[in-house]
Coordinates of C-alpha atoms in Angstrom, one line a residue:
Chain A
X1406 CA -40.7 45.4 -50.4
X1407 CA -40.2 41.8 -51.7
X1408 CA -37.9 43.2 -54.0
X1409 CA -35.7 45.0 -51.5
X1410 CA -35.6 41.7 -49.4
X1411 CA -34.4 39.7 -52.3
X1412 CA -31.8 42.7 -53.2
X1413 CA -30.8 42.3 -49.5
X1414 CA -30.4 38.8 -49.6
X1415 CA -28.5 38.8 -52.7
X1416 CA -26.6 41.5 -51.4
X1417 CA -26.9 44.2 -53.5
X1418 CA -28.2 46.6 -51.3
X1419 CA -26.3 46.9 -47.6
X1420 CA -28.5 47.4 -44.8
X1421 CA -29.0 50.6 -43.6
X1422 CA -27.6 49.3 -40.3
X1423 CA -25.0 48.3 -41.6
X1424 CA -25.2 44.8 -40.4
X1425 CA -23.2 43.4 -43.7
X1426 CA -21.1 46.3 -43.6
X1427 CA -17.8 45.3 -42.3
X1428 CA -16.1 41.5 -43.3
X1429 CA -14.3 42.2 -39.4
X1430 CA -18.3 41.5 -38.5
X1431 CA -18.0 37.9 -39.4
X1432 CA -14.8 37.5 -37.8
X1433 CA -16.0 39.0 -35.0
X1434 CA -18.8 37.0 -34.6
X1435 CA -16.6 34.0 -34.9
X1436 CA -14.7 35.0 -31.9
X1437 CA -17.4 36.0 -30.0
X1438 CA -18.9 31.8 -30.8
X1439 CA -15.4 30.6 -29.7
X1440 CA -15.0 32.6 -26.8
X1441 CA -18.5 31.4 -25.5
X1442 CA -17.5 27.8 -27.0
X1443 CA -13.9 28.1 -24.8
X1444 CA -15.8 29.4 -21.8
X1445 CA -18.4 26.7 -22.0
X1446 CA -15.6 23.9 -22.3
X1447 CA -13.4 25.3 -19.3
X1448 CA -16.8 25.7 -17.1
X1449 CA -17.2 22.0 -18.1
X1450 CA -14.1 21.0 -17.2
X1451 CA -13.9 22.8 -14.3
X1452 CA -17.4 20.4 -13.1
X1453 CA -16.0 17.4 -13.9
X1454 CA -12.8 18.3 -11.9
X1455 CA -14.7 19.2 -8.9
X1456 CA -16.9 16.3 -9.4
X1457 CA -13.5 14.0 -9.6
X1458 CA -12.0 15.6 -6.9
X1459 CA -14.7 15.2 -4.3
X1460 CA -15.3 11.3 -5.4
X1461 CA -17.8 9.3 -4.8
X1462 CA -19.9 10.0 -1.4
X1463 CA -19.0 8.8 1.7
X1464 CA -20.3 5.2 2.3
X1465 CA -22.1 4.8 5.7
X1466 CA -23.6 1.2 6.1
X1467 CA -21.6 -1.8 6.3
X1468 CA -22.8 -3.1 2.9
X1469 CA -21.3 -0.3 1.4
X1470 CA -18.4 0.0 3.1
X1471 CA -17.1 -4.1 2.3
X1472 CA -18.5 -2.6 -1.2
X1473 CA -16.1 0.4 -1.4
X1474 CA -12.9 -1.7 -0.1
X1475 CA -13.5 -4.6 -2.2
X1476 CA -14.4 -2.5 -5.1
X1477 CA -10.7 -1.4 -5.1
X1478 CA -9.0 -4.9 -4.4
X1479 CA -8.0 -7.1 -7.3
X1480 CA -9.8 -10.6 -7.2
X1481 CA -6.9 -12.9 -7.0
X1482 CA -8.1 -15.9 -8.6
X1483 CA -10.3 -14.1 -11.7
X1484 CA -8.7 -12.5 -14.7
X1485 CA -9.5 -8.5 -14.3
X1486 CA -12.4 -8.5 -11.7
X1487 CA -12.8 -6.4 -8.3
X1488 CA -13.3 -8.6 -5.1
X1489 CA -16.7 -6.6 -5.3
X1490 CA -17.5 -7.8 -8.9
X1491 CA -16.2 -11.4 -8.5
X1492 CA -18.8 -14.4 -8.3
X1493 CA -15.7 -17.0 -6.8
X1494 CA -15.5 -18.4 -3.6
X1495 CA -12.6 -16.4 -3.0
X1496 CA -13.7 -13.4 -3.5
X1497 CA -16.6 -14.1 -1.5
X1498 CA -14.5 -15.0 1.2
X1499 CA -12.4 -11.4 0.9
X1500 CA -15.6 -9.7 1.6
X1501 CA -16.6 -11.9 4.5
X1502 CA -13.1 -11.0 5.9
X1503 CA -13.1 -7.0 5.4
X1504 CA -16.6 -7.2 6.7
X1505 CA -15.6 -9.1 9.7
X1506 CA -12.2 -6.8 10.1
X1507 CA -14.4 -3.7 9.7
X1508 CA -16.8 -4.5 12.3
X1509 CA -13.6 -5.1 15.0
X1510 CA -13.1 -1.3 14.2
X1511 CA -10.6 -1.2 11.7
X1512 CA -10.2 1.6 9.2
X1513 CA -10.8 0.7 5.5
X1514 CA -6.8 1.6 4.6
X1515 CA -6.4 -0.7 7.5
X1516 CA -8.0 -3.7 5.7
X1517 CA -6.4 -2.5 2.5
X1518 CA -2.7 -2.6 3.9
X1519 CA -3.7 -5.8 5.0
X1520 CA -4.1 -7.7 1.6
X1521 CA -1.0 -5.3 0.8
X1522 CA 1.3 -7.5 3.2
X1523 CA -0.3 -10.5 2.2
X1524 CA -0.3 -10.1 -1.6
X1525 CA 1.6 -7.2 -2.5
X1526 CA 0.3 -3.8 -4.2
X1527 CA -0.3 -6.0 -7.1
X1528 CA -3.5 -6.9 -5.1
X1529 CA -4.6 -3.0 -5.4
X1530 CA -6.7 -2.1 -8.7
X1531 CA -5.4 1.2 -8.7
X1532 CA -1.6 1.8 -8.8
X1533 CA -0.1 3.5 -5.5
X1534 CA 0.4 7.2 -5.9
X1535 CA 4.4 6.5 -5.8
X1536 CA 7.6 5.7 -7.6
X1537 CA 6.6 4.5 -11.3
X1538 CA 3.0 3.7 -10.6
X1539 CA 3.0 7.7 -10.4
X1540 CA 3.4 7.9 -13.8
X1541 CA -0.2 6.6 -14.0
X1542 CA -1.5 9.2 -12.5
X1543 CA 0.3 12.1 -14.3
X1544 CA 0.4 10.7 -17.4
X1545 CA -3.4 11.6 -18.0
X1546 CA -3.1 15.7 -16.3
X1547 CA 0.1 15.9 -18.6
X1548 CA -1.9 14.9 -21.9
X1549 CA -4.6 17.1 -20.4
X1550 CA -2.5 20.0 -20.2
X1551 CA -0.6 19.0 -23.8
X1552 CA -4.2 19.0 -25.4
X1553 CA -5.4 22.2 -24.0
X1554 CA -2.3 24.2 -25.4
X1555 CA -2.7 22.7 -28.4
X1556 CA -6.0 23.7 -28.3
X1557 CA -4.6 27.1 -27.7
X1558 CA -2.3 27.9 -30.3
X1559 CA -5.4 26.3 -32.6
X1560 CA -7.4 28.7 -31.9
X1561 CA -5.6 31.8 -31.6
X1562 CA -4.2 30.8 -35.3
X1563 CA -7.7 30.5 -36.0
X1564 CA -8.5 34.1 -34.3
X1565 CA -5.1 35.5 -36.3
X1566 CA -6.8 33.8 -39.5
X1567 CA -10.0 35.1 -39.4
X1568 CA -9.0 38.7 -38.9
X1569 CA -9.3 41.1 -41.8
X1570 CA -5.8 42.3 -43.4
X1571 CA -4.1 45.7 -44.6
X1572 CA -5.4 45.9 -48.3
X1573 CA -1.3 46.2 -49.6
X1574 CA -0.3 42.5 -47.6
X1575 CA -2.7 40.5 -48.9
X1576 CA -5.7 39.7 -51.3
X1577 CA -8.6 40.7 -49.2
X1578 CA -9.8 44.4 -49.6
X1579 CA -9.5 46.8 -46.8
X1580 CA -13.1 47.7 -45.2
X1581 CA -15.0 50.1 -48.6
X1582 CA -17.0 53.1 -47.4
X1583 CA -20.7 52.5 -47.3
X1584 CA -21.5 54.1 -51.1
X1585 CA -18.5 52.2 -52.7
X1586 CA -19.3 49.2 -51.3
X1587 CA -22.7 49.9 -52.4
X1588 CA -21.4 50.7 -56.1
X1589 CA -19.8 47.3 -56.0
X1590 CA -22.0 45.3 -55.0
X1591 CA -24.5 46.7 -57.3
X1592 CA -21.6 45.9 -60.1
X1593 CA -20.9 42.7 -59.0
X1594 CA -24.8 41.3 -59.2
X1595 CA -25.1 43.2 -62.8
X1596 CA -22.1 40.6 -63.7
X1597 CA -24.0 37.9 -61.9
X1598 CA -27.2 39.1 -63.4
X1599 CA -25.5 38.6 -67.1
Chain B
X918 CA -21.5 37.2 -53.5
X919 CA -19.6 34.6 -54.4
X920 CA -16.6 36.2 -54.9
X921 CA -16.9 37.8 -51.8
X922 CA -17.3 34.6 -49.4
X923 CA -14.3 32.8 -51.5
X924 CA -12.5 36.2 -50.5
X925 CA -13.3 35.4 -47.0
X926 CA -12.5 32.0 -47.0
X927 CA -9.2 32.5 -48.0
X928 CA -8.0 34.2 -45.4
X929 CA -4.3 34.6 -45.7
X930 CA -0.9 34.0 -46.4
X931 CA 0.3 35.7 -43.0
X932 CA 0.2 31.9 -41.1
X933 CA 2.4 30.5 -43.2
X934 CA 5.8 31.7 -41.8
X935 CA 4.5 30.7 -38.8
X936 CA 3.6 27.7 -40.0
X937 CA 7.3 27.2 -41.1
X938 CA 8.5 28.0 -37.9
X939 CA 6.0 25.4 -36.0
X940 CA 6.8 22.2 -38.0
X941 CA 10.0 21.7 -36.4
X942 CA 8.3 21.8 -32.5
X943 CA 5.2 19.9 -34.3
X944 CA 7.9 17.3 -35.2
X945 CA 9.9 17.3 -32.2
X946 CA 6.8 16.7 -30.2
X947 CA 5.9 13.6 -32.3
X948 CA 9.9 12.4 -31.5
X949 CA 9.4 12.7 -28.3
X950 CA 5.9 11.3 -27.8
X951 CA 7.1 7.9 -30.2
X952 CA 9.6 7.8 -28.1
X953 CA 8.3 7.9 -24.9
X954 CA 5.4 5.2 -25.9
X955 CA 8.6 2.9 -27.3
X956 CA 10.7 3.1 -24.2
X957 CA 7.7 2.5 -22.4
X958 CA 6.3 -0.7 -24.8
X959 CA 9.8 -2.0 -24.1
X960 CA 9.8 -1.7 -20.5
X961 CA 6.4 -3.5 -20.4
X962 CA 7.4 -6.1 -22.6
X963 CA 10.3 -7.1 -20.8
X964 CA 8.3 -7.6 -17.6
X965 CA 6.2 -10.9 -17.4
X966 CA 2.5 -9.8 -15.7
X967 CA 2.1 -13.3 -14.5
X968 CA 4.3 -13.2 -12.2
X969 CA 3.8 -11.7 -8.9
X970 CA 6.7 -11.2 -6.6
X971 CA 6.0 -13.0 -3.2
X972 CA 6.0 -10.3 -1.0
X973 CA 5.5 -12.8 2.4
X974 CA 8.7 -14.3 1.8
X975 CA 11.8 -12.8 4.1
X976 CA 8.7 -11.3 7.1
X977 CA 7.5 -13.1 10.0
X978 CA 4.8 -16.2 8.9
X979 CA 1.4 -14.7 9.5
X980 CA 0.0 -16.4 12.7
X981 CA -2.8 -18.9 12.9
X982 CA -4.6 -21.4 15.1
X983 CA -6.3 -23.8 13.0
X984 CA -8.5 -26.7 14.3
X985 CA -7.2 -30.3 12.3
X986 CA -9.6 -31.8 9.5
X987 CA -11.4 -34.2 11.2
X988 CA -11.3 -33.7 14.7
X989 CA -8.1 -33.4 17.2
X990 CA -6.4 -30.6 19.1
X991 CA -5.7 -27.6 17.5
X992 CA -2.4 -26.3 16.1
X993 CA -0.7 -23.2 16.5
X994 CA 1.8 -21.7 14.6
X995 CA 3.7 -20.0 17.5
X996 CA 3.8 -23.4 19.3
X997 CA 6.3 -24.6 16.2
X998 CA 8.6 -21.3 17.1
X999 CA 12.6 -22.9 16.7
X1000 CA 11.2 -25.7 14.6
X1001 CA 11.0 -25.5 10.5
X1002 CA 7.7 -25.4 9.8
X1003 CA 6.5 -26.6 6.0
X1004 CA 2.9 -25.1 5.8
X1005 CA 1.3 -26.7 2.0
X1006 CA -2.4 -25.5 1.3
X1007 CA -4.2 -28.0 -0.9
X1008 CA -7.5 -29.2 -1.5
X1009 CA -9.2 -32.2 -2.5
X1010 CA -10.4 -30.6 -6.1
X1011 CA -6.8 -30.0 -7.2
X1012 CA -5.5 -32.5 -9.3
X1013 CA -1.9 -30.9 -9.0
X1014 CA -1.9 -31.7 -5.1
X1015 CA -2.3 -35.2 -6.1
X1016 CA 0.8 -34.4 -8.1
X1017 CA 2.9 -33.5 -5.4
X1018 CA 1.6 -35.7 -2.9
X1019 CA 4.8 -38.4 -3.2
X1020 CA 7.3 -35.9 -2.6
X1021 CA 5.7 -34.3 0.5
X1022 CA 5.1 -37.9 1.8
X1023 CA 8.6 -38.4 1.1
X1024 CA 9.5 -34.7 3.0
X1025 CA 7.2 -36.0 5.6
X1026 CA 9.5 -39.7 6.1
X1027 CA 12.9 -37.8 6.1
X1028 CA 12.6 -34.6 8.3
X1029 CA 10.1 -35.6 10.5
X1030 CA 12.5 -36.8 13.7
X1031 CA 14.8 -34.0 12.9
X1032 CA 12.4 -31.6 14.2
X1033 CA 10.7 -30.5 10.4
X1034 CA 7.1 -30.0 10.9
X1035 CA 4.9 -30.3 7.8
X1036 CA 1.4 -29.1 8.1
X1037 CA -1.5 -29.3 5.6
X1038 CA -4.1 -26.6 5.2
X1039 CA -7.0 -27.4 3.4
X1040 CA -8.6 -24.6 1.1
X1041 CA -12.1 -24.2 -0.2
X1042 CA -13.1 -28.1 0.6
X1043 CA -16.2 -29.3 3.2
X1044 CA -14.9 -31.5 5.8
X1045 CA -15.9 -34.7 4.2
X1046 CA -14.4 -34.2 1.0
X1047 CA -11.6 -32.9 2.5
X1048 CA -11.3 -36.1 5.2
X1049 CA -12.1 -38.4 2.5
X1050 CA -8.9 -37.1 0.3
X1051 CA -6.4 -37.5 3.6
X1052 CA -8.1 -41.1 3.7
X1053 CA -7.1 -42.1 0.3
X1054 CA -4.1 -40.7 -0.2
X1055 CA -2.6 -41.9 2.9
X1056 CA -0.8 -38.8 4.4
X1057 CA 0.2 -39.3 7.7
X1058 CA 1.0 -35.4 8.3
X1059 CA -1.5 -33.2 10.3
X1060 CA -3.8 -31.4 7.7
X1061 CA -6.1 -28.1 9.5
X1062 CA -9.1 -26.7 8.3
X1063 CA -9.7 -23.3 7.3
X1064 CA -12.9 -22.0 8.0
X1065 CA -13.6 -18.4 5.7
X1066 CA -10.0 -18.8 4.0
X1067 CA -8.8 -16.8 7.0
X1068 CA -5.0 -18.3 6.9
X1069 CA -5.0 -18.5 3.0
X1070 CA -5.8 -15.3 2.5
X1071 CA -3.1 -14.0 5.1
X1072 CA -0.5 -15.8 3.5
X1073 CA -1.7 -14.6 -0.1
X1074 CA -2.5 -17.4 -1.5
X1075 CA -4.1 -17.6 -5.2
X1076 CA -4.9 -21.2 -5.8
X1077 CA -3.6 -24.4 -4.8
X1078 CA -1.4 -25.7 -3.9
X1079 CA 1.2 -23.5 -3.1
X1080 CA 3.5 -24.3 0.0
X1081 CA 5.8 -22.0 2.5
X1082 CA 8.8 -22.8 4.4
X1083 CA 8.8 -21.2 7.6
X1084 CA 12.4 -20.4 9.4
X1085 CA 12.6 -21.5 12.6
X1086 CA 13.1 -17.4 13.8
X1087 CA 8.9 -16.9 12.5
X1088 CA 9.9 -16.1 9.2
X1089 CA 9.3 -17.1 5.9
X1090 CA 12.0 -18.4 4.2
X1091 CA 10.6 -19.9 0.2
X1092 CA 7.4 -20.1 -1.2
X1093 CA 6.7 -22.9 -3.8
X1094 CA 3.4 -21.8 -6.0
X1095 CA 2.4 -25.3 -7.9
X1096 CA 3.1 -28.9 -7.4
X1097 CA 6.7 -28.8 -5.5
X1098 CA 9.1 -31.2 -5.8
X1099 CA 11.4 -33.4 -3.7
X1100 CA 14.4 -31.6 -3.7
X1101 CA 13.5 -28.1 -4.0
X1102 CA 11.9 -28.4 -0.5
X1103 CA 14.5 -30.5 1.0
X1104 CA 17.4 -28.1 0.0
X1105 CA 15.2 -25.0 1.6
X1106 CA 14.9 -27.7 4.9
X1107 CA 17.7 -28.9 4.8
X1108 CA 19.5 -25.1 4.4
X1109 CA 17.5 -24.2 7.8
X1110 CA 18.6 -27.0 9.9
X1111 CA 21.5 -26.4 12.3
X1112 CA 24.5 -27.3 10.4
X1113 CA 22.7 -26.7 7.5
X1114 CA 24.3 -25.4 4.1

């Protein structure tokens, strides 16, 4: 018994099921890992699209409300930081002044269009969805899509790769009938063996 | 065994007319994206990110009704309608308002009887400090408070001082961000006047 399961996992004696039979079982099982890998990464993809998509949720106090406007406006006297995030006077000023203009009933784009006039879209920490600020926003989708084809073509040149050849184009041997295999093998670990 | 799995892992020669035939795609792809990234590097570096077009200047003066620093009746902005109207933000913390302070005096002297109005707003200063700096430095010119930064913000402004010329149709006709001079208000004023240049 002990013997047998060292011959087996020297491979000198195939299975009776014939699970070492074929080398197409290897590729197979390769393709079957990268299908599941593929399906995995577009499932995750798909989340994280849905997820972006739908945003954050809704705010409903006040509080959050000054927090989501001036979490999108552009300090003016800081170097990189929201109205939200900014410690000046300013800043703290800004959210005094969309809390106030909320409160009277005005919508947030409202208040946004607001520092717009005043500032210009400069004020606006993301870029307007227009013209060459555009570009912002398809630039990422385009490498997106650029990555996934060429995650594509890599794996079906993987998949072409991995697939056994006809014995007279190439090096590898065509599948061997159980017994010749079996021959060989037995060969082959005599060789070893010496 | 071994020879097997070196069998395996060398799959084939089939990929490599393929191969061939995908360098010139693989290399056209690299063209373009260099190129792309280079025509946008030179865009960007011709652009200076400090400076932010003023966007106020050409639409109507935002409106405000501001009490004056230190007591008095309050002014309005749509009173001034058909007069030029020089609105300067400053503050008592800015040494650069101290800088400019002669030339706006001298503004103040030379336009005043021909109908120029030249208003100070004070920005992010308490009353005292604020009535303490009109004290010393003499200017004769009615300065207003601001209470919250209302009027600054409306008008955009990102530090002091920075000064507006307002047309005598509502709009704004320059802004001057930083310590102004003389004559670059003057010639804006003077350009607004009737019979003006």
């Amino acid at each position: 018994m002990s013997s047998a399961a060292g011959a087996g996992r020297d491979g000198a004696v195939p299975p009776e099921d014939g699970r070492r039979a074929a080398p197409g079982g290897a590729a197979l099982r390769r393709s079957g890992a990268l299908l599941g890998l593929v399906a995995a990464a577009l499932v995750a993809s798909g989340a994280l699209l849905a997820v972006g998509l739908r945003g954050p949720a809704a705010p409903t106090t006040l509080g959050q409300r000054v927090q989501a406007v001036a979490s999108g406006l552009r300090c003016p006297v800081c170097e990189d930081l929201s109205v939200a995030d900014s410690p000046s006077a300013l800043a703290g000023q800004m959210r005094a002044s969309i809390a106030a203009d909320l409160r009277r009933g005005m919508g947030p784009a409202e208040v946004r269009r607001q520092f717009v006039q005043a500032y210009g879209p400069w004020i606006l920490l993301t870029p307007p969805r227009r013209g060459l600020a555009l570009v912002a926003w398809l630039a990422p989708l385009g490498l997106f899509l650029a990555g996934l084809l060429l995650a594509a073509a890599a794996v079906r040149r993987w998949l072409r790769g991995s697939t056994p050849r006809p014995a007279s184009a190439g090096t590898s041997p065509a599948p061997l009938p159980a017994a010749d295999r079996a021959l060989l093998e037995r060969a082959l670990a005599a060789a070893e063996d010496e | 065994m071994s020879a097997r799995s070196a069998a395996e892992r060398h799959p084939s020669s089939l990929g490599g007319g393929a191969r061939r035939r995908a360098r010139p795609l693989a290399l056209a792809t690299v063209v373009v994206a260099v190129g792309l990234l280079a025509a946008l590097f030179a865009f960007g570096l011709g652009r200076n990110p400090d400076v932010v077009q003023p966007v106020l200047v050409g639409r109507a003066a935002p409106a405000f009704t501001l009490a004056r620093v230190g007591g008095g009746a309050p002014v309005s902005l749509s009173s001034l309608r058909g007069q030029v109207v020089v609105v300067n933000f400053w503050a008592s913390w800015c040494t650069d308002c101290r800088v400019e302070q002669p030339a706006l005096a001298s503004l103040w002297s030379s336009f005043r009887d021909r109908g120029v109005v030249l208003l100070g707003v004070s920005f992010q200063d308490p009353a005292s400090s604020a009535l303490e700096y009109l004290r010393s430095s003499g200017s004769s010119w009615p300065s207003l408070a601001d209470p919250g930064s209302r009027t600054a913000l409306a008008y955009g402004v990102t530090g002091v001082p920075e000064t507006f010329v307002v047309a005598p149709d509502g709009r704004i006709a320059a802004k001057f961000i930083g310590p102004v001079s003389y004559g670059q208000v003057a010639d804006t004023v003077t350009r607004l006047l009737p019979g003006g240049a």
